[in-house]
Tab-separated table of C-alpha atoms in Angstrom:
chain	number	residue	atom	x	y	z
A	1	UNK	CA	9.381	-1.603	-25.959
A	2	UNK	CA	5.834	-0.769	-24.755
A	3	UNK	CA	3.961	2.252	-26.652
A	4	UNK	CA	6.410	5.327	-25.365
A	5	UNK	CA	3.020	7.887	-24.613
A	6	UNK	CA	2.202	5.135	-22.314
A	7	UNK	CA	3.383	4.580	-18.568
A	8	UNK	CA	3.380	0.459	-17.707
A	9	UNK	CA	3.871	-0.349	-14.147
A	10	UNK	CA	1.855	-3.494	-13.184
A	11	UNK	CA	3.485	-3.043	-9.681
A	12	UNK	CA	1.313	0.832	-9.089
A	13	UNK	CA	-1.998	-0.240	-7.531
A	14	UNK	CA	-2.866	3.390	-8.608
A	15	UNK	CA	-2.995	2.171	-12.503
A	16	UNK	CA	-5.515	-0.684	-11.620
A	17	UNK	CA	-8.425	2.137	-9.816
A	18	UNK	CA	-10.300	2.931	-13.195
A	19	UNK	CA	-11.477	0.696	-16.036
A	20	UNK	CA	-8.808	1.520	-18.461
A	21	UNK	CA	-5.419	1.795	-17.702
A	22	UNK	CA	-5.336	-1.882	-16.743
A	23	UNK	CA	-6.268	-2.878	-20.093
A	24	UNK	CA	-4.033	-0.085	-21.762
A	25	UNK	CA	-1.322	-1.416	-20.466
A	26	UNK	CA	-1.804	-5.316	-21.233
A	27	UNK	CA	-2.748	-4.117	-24.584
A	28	UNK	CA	0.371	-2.479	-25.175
A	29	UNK	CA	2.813	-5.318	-23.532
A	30	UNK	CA	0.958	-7.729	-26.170
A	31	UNK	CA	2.242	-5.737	-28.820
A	32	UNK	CA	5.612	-4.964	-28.397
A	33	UNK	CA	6.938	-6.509	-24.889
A	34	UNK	CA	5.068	-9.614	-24.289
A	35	UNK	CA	7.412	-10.974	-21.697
A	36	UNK	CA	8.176	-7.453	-19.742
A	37	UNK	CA	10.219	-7.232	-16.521
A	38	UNK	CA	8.084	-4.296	-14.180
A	39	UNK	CA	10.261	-3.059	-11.291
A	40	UNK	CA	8.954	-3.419	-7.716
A	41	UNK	CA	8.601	-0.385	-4.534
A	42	UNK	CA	9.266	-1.219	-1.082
A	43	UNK	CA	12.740	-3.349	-1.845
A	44	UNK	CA	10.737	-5.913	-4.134
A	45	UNK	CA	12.776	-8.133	-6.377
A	46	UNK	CA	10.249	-7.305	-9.672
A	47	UNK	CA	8.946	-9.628	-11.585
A	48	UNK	CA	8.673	-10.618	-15.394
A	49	UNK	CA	4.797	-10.322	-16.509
A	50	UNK	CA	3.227	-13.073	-19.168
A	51	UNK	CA	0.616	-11.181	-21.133
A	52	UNK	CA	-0.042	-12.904	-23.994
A	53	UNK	CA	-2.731	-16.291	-24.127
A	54	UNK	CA	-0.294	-19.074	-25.443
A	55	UNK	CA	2.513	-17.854	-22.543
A	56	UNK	CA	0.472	-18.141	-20.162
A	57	UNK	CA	-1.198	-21.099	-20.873
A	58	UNK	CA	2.110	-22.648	-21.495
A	59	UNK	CA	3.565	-21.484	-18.022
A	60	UNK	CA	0.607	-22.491	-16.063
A	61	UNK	CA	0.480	-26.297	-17.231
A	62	UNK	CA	4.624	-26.294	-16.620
A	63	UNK	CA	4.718	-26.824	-13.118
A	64	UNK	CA	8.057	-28.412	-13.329
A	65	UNK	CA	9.388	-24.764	-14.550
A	66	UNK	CA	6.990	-22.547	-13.285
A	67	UNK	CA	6.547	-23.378	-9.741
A	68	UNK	CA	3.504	-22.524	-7.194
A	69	UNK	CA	5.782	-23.743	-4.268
A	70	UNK	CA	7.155	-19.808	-3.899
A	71	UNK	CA	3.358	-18.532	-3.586
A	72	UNK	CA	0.817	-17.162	-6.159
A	73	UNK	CA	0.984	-13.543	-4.957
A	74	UNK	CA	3.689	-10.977	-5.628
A	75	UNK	CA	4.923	-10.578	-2.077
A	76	UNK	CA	7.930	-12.355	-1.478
A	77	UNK	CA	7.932	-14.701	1.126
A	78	UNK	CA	10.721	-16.642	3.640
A	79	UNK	CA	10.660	-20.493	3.810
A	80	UNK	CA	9.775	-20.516	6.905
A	81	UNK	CA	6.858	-18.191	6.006
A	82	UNK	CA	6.111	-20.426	3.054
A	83	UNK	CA	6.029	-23.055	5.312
A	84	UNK	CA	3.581	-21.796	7.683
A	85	UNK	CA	0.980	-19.845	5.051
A	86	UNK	CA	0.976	-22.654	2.134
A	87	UNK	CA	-2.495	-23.907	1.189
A	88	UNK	CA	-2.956	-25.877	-1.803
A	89	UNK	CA	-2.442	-23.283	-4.162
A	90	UNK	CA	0.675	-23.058	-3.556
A	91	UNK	CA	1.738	-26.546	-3.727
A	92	UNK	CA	2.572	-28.750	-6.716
A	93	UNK	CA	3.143	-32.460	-7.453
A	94	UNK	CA	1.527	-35.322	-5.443
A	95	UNK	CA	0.798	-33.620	-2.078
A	96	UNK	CA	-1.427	-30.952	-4.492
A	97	UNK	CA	-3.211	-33.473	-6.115
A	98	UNK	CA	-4.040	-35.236	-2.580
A	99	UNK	CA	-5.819	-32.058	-1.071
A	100	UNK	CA	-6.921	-30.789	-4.285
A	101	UNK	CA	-8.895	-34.295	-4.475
A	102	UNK	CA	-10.464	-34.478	-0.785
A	103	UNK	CA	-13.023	-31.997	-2.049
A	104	UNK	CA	-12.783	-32.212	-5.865
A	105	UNK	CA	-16.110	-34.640	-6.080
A	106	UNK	CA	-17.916	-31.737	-4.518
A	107	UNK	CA	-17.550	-29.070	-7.461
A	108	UNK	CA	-17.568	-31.931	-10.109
A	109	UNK	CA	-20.326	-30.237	-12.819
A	110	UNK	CA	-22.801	-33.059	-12.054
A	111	UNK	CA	-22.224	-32.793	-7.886
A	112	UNK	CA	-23.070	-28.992	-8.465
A	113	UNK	CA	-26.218	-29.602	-10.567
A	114	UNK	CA	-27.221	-30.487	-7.473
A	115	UNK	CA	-27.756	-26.833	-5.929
A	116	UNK	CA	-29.722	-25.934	-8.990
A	117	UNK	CA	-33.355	-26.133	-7.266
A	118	UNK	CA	-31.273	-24.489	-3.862
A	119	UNK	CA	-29.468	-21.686	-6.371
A	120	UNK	CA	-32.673	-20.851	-7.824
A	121	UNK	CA	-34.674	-20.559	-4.699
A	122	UNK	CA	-31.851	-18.272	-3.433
A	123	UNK	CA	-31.775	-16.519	-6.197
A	124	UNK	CA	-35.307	-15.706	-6.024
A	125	UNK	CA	-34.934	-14.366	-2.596
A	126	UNK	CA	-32.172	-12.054	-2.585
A	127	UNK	CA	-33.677	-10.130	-5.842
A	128	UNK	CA	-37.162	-9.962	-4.263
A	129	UNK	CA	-35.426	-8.685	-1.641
A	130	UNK	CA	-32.667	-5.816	-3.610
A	131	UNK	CA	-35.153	-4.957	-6.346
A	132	UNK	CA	-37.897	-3.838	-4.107
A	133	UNK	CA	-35.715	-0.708	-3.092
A	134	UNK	CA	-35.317	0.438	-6.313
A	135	UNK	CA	-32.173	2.317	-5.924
A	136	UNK	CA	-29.870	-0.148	-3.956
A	137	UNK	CA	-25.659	-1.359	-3.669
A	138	UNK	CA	-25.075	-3.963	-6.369
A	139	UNK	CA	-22.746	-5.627	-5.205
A	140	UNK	CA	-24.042	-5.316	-1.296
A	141	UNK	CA	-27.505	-6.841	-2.016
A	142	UNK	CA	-27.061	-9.115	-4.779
A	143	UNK	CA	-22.986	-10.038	-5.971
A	144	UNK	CA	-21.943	-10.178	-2.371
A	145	UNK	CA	-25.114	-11.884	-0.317
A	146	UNK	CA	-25.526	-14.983	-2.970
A	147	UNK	CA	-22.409	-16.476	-3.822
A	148	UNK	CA	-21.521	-16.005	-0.202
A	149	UNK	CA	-25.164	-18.089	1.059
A	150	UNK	CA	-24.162	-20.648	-1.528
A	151	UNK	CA	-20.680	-21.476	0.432
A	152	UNK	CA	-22.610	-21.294	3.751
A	153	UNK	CA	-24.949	-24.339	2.315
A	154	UNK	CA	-21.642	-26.019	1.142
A	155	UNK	CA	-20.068	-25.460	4.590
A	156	UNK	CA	-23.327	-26.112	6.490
A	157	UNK	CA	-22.697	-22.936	8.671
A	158	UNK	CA	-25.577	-20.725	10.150
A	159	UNK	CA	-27.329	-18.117	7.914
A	160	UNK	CA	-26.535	-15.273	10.363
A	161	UNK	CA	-22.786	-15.665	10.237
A	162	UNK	CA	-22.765	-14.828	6.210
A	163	UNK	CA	-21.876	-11.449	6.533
A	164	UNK	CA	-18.845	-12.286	9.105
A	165	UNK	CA	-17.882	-14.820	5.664
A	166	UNK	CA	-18.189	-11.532	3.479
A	167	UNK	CA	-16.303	-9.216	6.068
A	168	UNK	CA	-13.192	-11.921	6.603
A	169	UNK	CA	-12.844	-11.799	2.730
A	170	UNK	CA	-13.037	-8.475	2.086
A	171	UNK	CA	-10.108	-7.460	4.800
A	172	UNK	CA	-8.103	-10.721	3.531
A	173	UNK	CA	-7.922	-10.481	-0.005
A	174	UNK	CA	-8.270	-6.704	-0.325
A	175	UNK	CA	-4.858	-6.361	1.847
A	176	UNK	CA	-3.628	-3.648	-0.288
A	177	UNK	CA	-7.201	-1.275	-0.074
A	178	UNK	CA	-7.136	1.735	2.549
A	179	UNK	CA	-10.447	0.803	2.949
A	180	UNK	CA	-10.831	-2.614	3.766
A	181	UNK	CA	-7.543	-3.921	4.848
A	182	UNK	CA	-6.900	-3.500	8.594
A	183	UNK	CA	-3.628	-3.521	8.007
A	184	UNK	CA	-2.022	-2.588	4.830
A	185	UNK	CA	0.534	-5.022	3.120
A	186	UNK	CA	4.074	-4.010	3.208
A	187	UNK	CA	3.263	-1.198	5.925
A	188	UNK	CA	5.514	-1.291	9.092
A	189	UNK	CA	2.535	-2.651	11.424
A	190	UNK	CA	2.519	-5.403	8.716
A	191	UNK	CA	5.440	-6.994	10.023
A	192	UNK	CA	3.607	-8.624	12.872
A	193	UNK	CA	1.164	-10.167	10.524
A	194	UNK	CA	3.915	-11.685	8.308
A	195	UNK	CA	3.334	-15.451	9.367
A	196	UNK	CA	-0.719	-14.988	7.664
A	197	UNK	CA	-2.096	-15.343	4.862
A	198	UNK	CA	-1.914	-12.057	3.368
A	199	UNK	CA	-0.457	-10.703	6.632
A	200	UNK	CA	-4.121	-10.230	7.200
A	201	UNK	CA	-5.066	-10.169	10.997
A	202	UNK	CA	-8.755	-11.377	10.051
A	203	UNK	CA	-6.940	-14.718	8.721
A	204	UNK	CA	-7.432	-15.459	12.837
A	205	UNK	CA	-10.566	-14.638	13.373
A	206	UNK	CA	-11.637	-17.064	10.612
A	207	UNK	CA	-8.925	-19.710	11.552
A	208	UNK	CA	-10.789	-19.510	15.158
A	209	UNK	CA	-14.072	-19.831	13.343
A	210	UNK	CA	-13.105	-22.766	11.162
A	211	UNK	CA	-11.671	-24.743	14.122
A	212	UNK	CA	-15.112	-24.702	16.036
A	213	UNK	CA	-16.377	-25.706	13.328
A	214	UNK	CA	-14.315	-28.686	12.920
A	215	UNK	CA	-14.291	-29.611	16.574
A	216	UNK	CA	-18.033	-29.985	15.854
A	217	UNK	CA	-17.793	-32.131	12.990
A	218	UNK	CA	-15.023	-33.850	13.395
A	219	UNK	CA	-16.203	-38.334	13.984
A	220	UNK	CA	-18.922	-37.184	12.535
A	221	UNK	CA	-20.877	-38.355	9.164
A	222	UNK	CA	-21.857	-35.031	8.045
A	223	UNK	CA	-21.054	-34.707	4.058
A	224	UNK	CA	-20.598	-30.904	4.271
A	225	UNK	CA	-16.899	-29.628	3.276
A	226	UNK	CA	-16.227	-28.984	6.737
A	227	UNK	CA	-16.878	-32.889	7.448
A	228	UNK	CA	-15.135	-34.140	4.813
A	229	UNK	CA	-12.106	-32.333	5.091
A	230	UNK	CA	-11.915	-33.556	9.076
A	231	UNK	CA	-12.888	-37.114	8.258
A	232	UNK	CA	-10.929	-38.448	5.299
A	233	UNK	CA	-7.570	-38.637	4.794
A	234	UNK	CA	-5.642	-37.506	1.624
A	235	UNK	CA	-5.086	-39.934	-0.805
A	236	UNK	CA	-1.383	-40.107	-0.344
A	237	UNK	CA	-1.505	-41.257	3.023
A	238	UNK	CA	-0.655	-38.431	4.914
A	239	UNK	CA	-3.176	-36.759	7.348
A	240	UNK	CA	-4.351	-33.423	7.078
A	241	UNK	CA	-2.699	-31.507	9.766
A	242	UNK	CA	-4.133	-28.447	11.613
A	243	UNK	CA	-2.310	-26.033	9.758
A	244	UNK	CA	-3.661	-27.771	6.454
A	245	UNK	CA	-7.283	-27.065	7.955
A	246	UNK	CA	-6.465	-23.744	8.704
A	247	UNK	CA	-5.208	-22.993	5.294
A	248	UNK	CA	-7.522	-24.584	3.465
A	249	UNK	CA	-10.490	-23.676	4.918
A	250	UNK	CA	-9.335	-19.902	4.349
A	251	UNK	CA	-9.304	-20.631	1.059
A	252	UNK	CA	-12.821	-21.910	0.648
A	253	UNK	CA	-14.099	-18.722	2.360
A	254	UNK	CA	-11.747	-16.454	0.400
A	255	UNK	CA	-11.983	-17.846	-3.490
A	256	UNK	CA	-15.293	-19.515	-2.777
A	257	UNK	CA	-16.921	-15.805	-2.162
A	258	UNK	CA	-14.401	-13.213	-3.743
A	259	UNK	CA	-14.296	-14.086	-7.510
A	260	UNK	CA	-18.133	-15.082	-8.056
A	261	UNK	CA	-19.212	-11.755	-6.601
A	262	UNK	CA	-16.860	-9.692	-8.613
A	263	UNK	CA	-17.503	-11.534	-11.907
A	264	UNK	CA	-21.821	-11.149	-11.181
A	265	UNK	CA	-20.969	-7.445	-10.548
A	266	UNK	CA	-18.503	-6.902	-13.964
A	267	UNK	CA	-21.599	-8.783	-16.094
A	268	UNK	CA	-24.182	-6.629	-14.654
A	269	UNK	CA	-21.632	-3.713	-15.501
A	270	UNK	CA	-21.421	-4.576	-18.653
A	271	UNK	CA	-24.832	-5.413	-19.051
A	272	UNK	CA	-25.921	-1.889	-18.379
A	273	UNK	CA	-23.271	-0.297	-20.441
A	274	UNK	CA	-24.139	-2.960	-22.849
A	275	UNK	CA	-28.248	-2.618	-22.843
A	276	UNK	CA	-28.642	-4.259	-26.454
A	277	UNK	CA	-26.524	-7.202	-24.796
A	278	UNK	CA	-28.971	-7.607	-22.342
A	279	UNK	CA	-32.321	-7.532	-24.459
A	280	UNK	CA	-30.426	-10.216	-26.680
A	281	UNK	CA	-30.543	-12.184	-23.414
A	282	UNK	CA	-34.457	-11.467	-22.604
A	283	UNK	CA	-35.111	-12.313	-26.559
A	284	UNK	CA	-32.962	-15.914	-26.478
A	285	UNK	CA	-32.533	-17.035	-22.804
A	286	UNK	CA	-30.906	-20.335	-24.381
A	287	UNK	CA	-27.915	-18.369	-24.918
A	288	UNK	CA	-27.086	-18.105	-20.892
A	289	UNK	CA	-24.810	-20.646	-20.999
A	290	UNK	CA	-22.657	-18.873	-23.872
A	291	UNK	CA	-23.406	-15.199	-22.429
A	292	UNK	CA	-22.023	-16.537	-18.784
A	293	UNK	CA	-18.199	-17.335	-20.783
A	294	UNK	CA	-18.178	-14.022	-22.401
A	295	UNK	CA	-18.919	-12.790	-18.594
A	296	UNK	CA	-16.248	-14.172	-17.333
A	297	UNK	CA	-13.611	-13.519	-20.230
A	298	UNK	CA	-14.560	-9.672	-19.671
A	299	UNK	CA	-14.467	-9.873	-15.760
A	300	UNK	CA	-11.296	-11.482	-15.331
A	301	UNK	CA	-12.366	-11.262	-11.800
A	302	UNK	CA	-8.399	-12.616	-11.144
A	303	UNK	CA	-5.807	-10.346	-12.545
A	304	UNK	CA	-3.301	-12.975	-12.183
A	305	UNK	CA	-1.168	-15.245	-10.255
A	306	UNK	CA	2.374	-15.543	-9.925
A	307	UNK	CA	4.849	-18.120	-10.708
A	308	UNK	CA	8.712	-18.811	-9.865
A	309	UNK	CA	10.926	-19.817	-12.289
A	310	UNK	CA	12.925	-23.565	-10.639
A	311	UNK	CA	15.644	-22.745	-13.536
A	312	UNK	CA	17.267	-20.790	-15.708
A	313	UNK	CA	14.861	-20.918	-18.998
A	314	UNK	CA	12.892	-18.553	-21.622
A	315	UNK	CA	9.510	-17.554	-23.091
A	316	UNK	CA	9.316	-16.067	-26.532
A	317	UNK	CA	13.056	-15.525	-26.398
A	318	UNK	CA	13.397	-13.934	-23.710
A	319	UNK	CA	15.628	-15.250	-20.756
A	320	UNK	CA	14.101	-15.957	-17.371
A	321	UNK	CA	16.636	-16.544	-14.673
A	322	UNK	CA	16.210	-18.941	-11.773
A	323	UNK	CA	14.307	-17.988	-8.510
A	324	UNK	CA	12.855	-14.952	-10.567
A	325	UNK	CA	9.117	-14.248	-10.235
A	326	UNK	CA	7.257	-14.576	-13.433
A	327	UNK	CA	3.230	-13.350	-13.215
A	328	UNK	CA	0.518	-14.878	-15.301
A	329	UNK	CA	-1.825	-11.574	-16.347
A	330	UNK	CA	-4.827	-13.980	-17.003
A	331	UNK	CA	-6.763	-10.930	-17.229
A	332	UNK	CA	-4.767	-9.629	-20.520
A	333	UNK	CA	-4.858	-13.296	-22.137
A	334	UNK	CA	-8.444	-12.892	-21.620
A	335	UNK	CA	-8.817	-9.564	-24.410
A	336	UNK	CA	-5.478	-11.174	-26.952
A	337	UNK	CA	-5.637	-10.050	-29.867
A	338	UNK	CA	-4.466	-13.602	-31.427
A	339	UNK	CA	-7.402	-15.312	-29.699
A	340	UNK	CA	-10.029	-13.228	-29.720
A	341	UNK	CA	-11.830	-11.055	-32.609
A	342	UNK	CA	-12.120	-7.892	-31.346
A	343	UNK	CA	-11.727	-8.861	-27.909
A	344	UNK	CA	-12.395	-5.142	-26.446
A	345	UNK	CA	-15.889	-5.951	-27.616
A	346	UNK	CA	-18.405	-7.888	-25.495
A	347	UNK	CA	-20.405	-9.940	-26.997
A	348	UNK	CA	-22.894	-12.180	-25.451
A	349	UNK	CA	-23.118	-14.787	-28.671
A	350	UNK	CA	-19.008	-15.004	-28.546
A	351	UNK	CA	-17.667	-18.338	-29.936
A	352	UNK	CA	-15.295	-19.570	-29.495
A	353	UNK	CA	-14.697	-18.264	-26.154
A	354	UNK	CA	-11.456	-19.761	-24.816
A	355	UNK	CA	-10.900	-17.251	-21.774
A	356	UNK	CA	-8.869	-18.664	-18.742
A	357	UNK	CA	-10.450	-16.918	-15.880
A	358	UNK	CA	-9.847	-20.550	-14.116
A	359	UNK	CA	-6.994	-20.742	-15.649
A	360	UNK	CA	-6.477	-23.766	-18.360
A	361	UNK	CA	-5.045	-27.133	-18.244
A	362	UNK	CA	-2.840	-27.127	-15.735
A	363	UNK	CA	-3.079	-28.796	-12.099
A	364	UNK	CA	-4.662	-25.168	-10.809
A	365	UNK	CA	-7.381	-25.318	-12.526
A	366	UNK	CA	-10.459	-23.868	-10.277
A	367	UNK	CA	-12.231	-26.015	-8.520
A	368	UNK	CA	-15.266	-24.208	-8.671
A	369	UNK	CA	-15.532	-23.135	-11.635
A	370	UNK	CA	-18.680	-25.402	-12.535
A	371	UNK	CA	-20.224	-24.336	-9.567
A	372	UNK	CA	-19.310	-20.630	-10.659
A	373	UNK	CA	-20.935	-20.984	-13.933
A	374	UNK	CA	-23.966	-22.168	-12.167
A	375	UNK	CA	-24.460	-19.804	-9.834
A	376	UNK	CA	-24.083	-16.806	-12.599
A	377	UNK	CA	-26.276	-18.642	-14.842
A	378	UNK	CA	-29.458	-19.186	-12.736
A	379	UNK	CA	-28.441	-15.043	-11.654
A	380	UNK	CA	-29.051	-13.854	-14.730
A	381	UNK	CA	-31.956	-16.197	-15.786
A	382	UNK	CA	-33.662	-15.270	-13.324
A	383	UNK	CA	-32.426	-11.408	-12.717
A	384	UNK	CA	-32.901	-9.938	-16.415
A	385	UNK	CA	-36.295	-10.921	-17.008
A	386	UNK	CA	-37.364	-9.238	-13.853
A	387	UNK	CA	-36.367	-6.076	-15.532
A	388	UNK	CA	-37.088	-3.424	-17.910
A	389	UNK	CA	-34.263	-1.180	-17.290
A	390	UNK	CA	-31.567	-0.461	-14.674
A	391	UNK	CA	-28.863	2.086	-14.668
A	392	UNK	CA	-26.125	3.151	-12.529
A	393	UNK	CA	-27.234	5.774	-10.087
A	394	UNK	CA	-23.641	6.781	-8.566
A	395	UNK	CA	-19.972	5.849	-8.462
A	396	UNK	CA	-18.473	2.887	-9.392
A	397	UNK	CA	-15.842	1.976	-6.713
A	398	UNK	CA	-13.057	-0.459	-7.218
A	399	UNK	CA	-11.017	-2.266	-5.239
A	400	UNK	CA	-7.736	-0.894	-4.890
A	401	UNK	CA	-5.616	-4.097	-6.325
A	402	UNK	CA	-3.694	-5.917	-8.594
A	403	UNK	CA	-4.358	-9.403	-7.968
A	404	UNK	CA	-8.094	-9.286	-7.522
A	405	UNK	CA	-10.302	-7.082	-10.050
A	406	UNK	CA	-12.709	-6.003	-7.923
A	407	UNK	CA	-15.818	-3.487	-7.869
A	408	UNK	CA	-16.943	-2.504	-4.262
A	409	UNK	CA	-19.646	-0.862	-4.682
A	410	UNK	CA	-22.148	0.068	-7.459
A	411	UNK	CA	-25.184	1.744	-6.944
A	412	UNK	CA	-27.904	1.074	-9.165
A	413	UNK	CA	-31.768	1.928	-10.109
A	414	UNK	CA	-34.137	-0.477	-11.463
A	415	UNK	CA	-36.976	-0.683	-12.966
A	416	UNK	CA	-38.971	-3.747	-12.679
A	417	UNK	CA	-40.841	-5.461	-15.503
């Protein structure tokens, strides 16, 4: 059983608000309970968590066992619900592959080199812009503006409708934040919402907005993602429909912002709590490429993602019954023991590095992740040299959630080189 002095419930959003507890807890499971069923509130069936690195990996490259075809989340869903919210993370097999490949040649490492000289120009801009204050939001001037400008290239959408990109993702993914969330998930009022993604009203506002789009471009011979996902067909044949383009142009505003901004934010974190990290970095700026893997092992900017068990079956001896949810903590198989040396230590030089913040292996592999590692790269290449120091200069806000691992704001001050 988990350490006794210690309380572990994965389910109480309230454990996941400071920069502990989360990893107290994983820690613990590793040790003693690696396959741990948590309880659920609110008439939830629980679920069994994975914490350790080789379970997870295991789990998430058996598809066969470990379905995505009950959703990735842990709120429990109808079929007919299923039916109507599924994008392609939550699909397996063939029709998966087909949508995951209409776009895959887009994020392919050498299609992304080509937004270096874009990414850097950006880049350029947005610091120029945030460092002049001095004492400015983290996340709101830099983690939140670029990654978000990047998609808007990708998607070919006007530069003044960015921060209506940021604002759908924030109220979508952070369903479960008082803040954020215009309706919280599994209040009453949430019952209306049920049918969208994250019972999220702002999943219409951006359907809407993705539609016009696609009206637009639709005959077309644009090569943005909006054009290609109206003007090809999937390569099994069967066309997407317009519940397909809803879904799946949610998710490219949703994952393509959310977990880039978080994991910039957790490096610069740990950059300032970190300073000799960082003058490592000024000293040898040919170890980016190794520094932006130990950034994302220690973000984790994905707690996890859920699985359903298709049969009766069992990880590290313990049994997992049919139809039961089973949850893949990436974020803990990200600090194991077993995989990493000292893995509450970050370490800029790590290697080997094998974190699964994309996950590993399996068919759900991110599809941006190259373009992720790009994008933090050229950040900090061209972000650290601009400075000589910079602290935090307030509160360090989370996002009140278990699936995403999110910082909402962060004030910082700067001094400039």
């Amino acid at each position: 059983m988990p350490n006794e002095t210690l309380a572990v419930d994965l389910a109480d959003l309230d454990n996941f608000m400071d920069d502990a507890t989360p990893w107290r807890m994983f820690e613990a499971l590793r040790r003693s309970e690696p396959v741990h069923w948590n309880p659920e509130p609110d008439g939830g069936s629980g679920f069994w968590s994975l914490t350790r690195h080789a379970d997870i990996v295991a789990a998430g490259r058996d598809s066969a066992t470990f379905t995505s075809e009950k959703f990735v989340n842990l709120e429990e869903v109808d079929e007919r619900q299923a039916e109507i919210r599924r994008s392609m993370l939550e699909m397996d097999g063939p029709r998966h592959l087909a949508l995951r490949r209409l776009l895959s040649r887009e994020f392919t490492p050498r299609a992304v080199a080509g937004y270096a000289t874009f990414l850097r120009g950006l880049t350029g801009r947005t610091l120029d812009a945030a460092l002049a204050k001095g004492t400015f939001d983290f996340v709101a001037e830099i983690a939140a503006d670029f990654p978000i400008n990047v998609l808007a290239r990708m998607l070919d959408v006007p530069d003044g409708d960015t921060r209506r990109l940021i604002d759908w993702g924030n109220r979508i993914i952070a369903n479960t934040d008082p803040e954020y969330a215009d309706v919280l998930l599994n209040s009453a009022e949430s019952e209306r919402y049920r049918d969208l993604p994250f019972r999220s009203p702002a999943s219409l506002e951006a359907f809407e907005y993705g539609r016009e789009l696609a009206a637009r471009r639709r005959g077309g011979e644009g090569t943005d993602l909006i054009s290609r996902l109206v003007n090809q067909t999937p390569i099994d044949g069967e066309p997407l429909s317009a519940r397909d383009f809803d879904n799946y142009f949610l998710l490219l505003v949703v994952a393509g912002n959310e977990t880039t901004r978080h994991a910039i934010t957790h490096a610069m974190r740990a950059l300032i709590d970190h300073p000799e990290q960082a003058e490592r970095l000024r000293a040898e700026p040919g170890l980016m490429p190794t520094a932006v893997e130990e950034f994302l092992r220690w973000a984790s900017p994905v707690y996890h993602f859920r699985r359903t068990a298709t049969r009766d079956t069992e990880v590290n001896g313990t049994p997992i019954g049919a139809g039961d949810k089973v949850v893949l903590w990436f974020a803990s198989a990200n600090r194991d023991e077993a995989v990493f040396a000292d893995p509450g230590r970050f370490d800029v030089t790590r290697g080997p590095n094998d974190h699964i913040a994309f996950g590993k292996g399996g068919p759900h592999y991110c599809l941006g992740a190259a373009l992720a590692r790009l994008e933090m790269r050229i950040m900090f290449e061209e972000l650290l040299p601009r400075l000589s120091d910079v602290r935090l200069a307030g509160d360090v806000r989370r996002v009140r959630s278990n699936f995403v691992n999110g910082i909402k704001r962060m004030p910082v001050t700067v001094t400039l080189a």
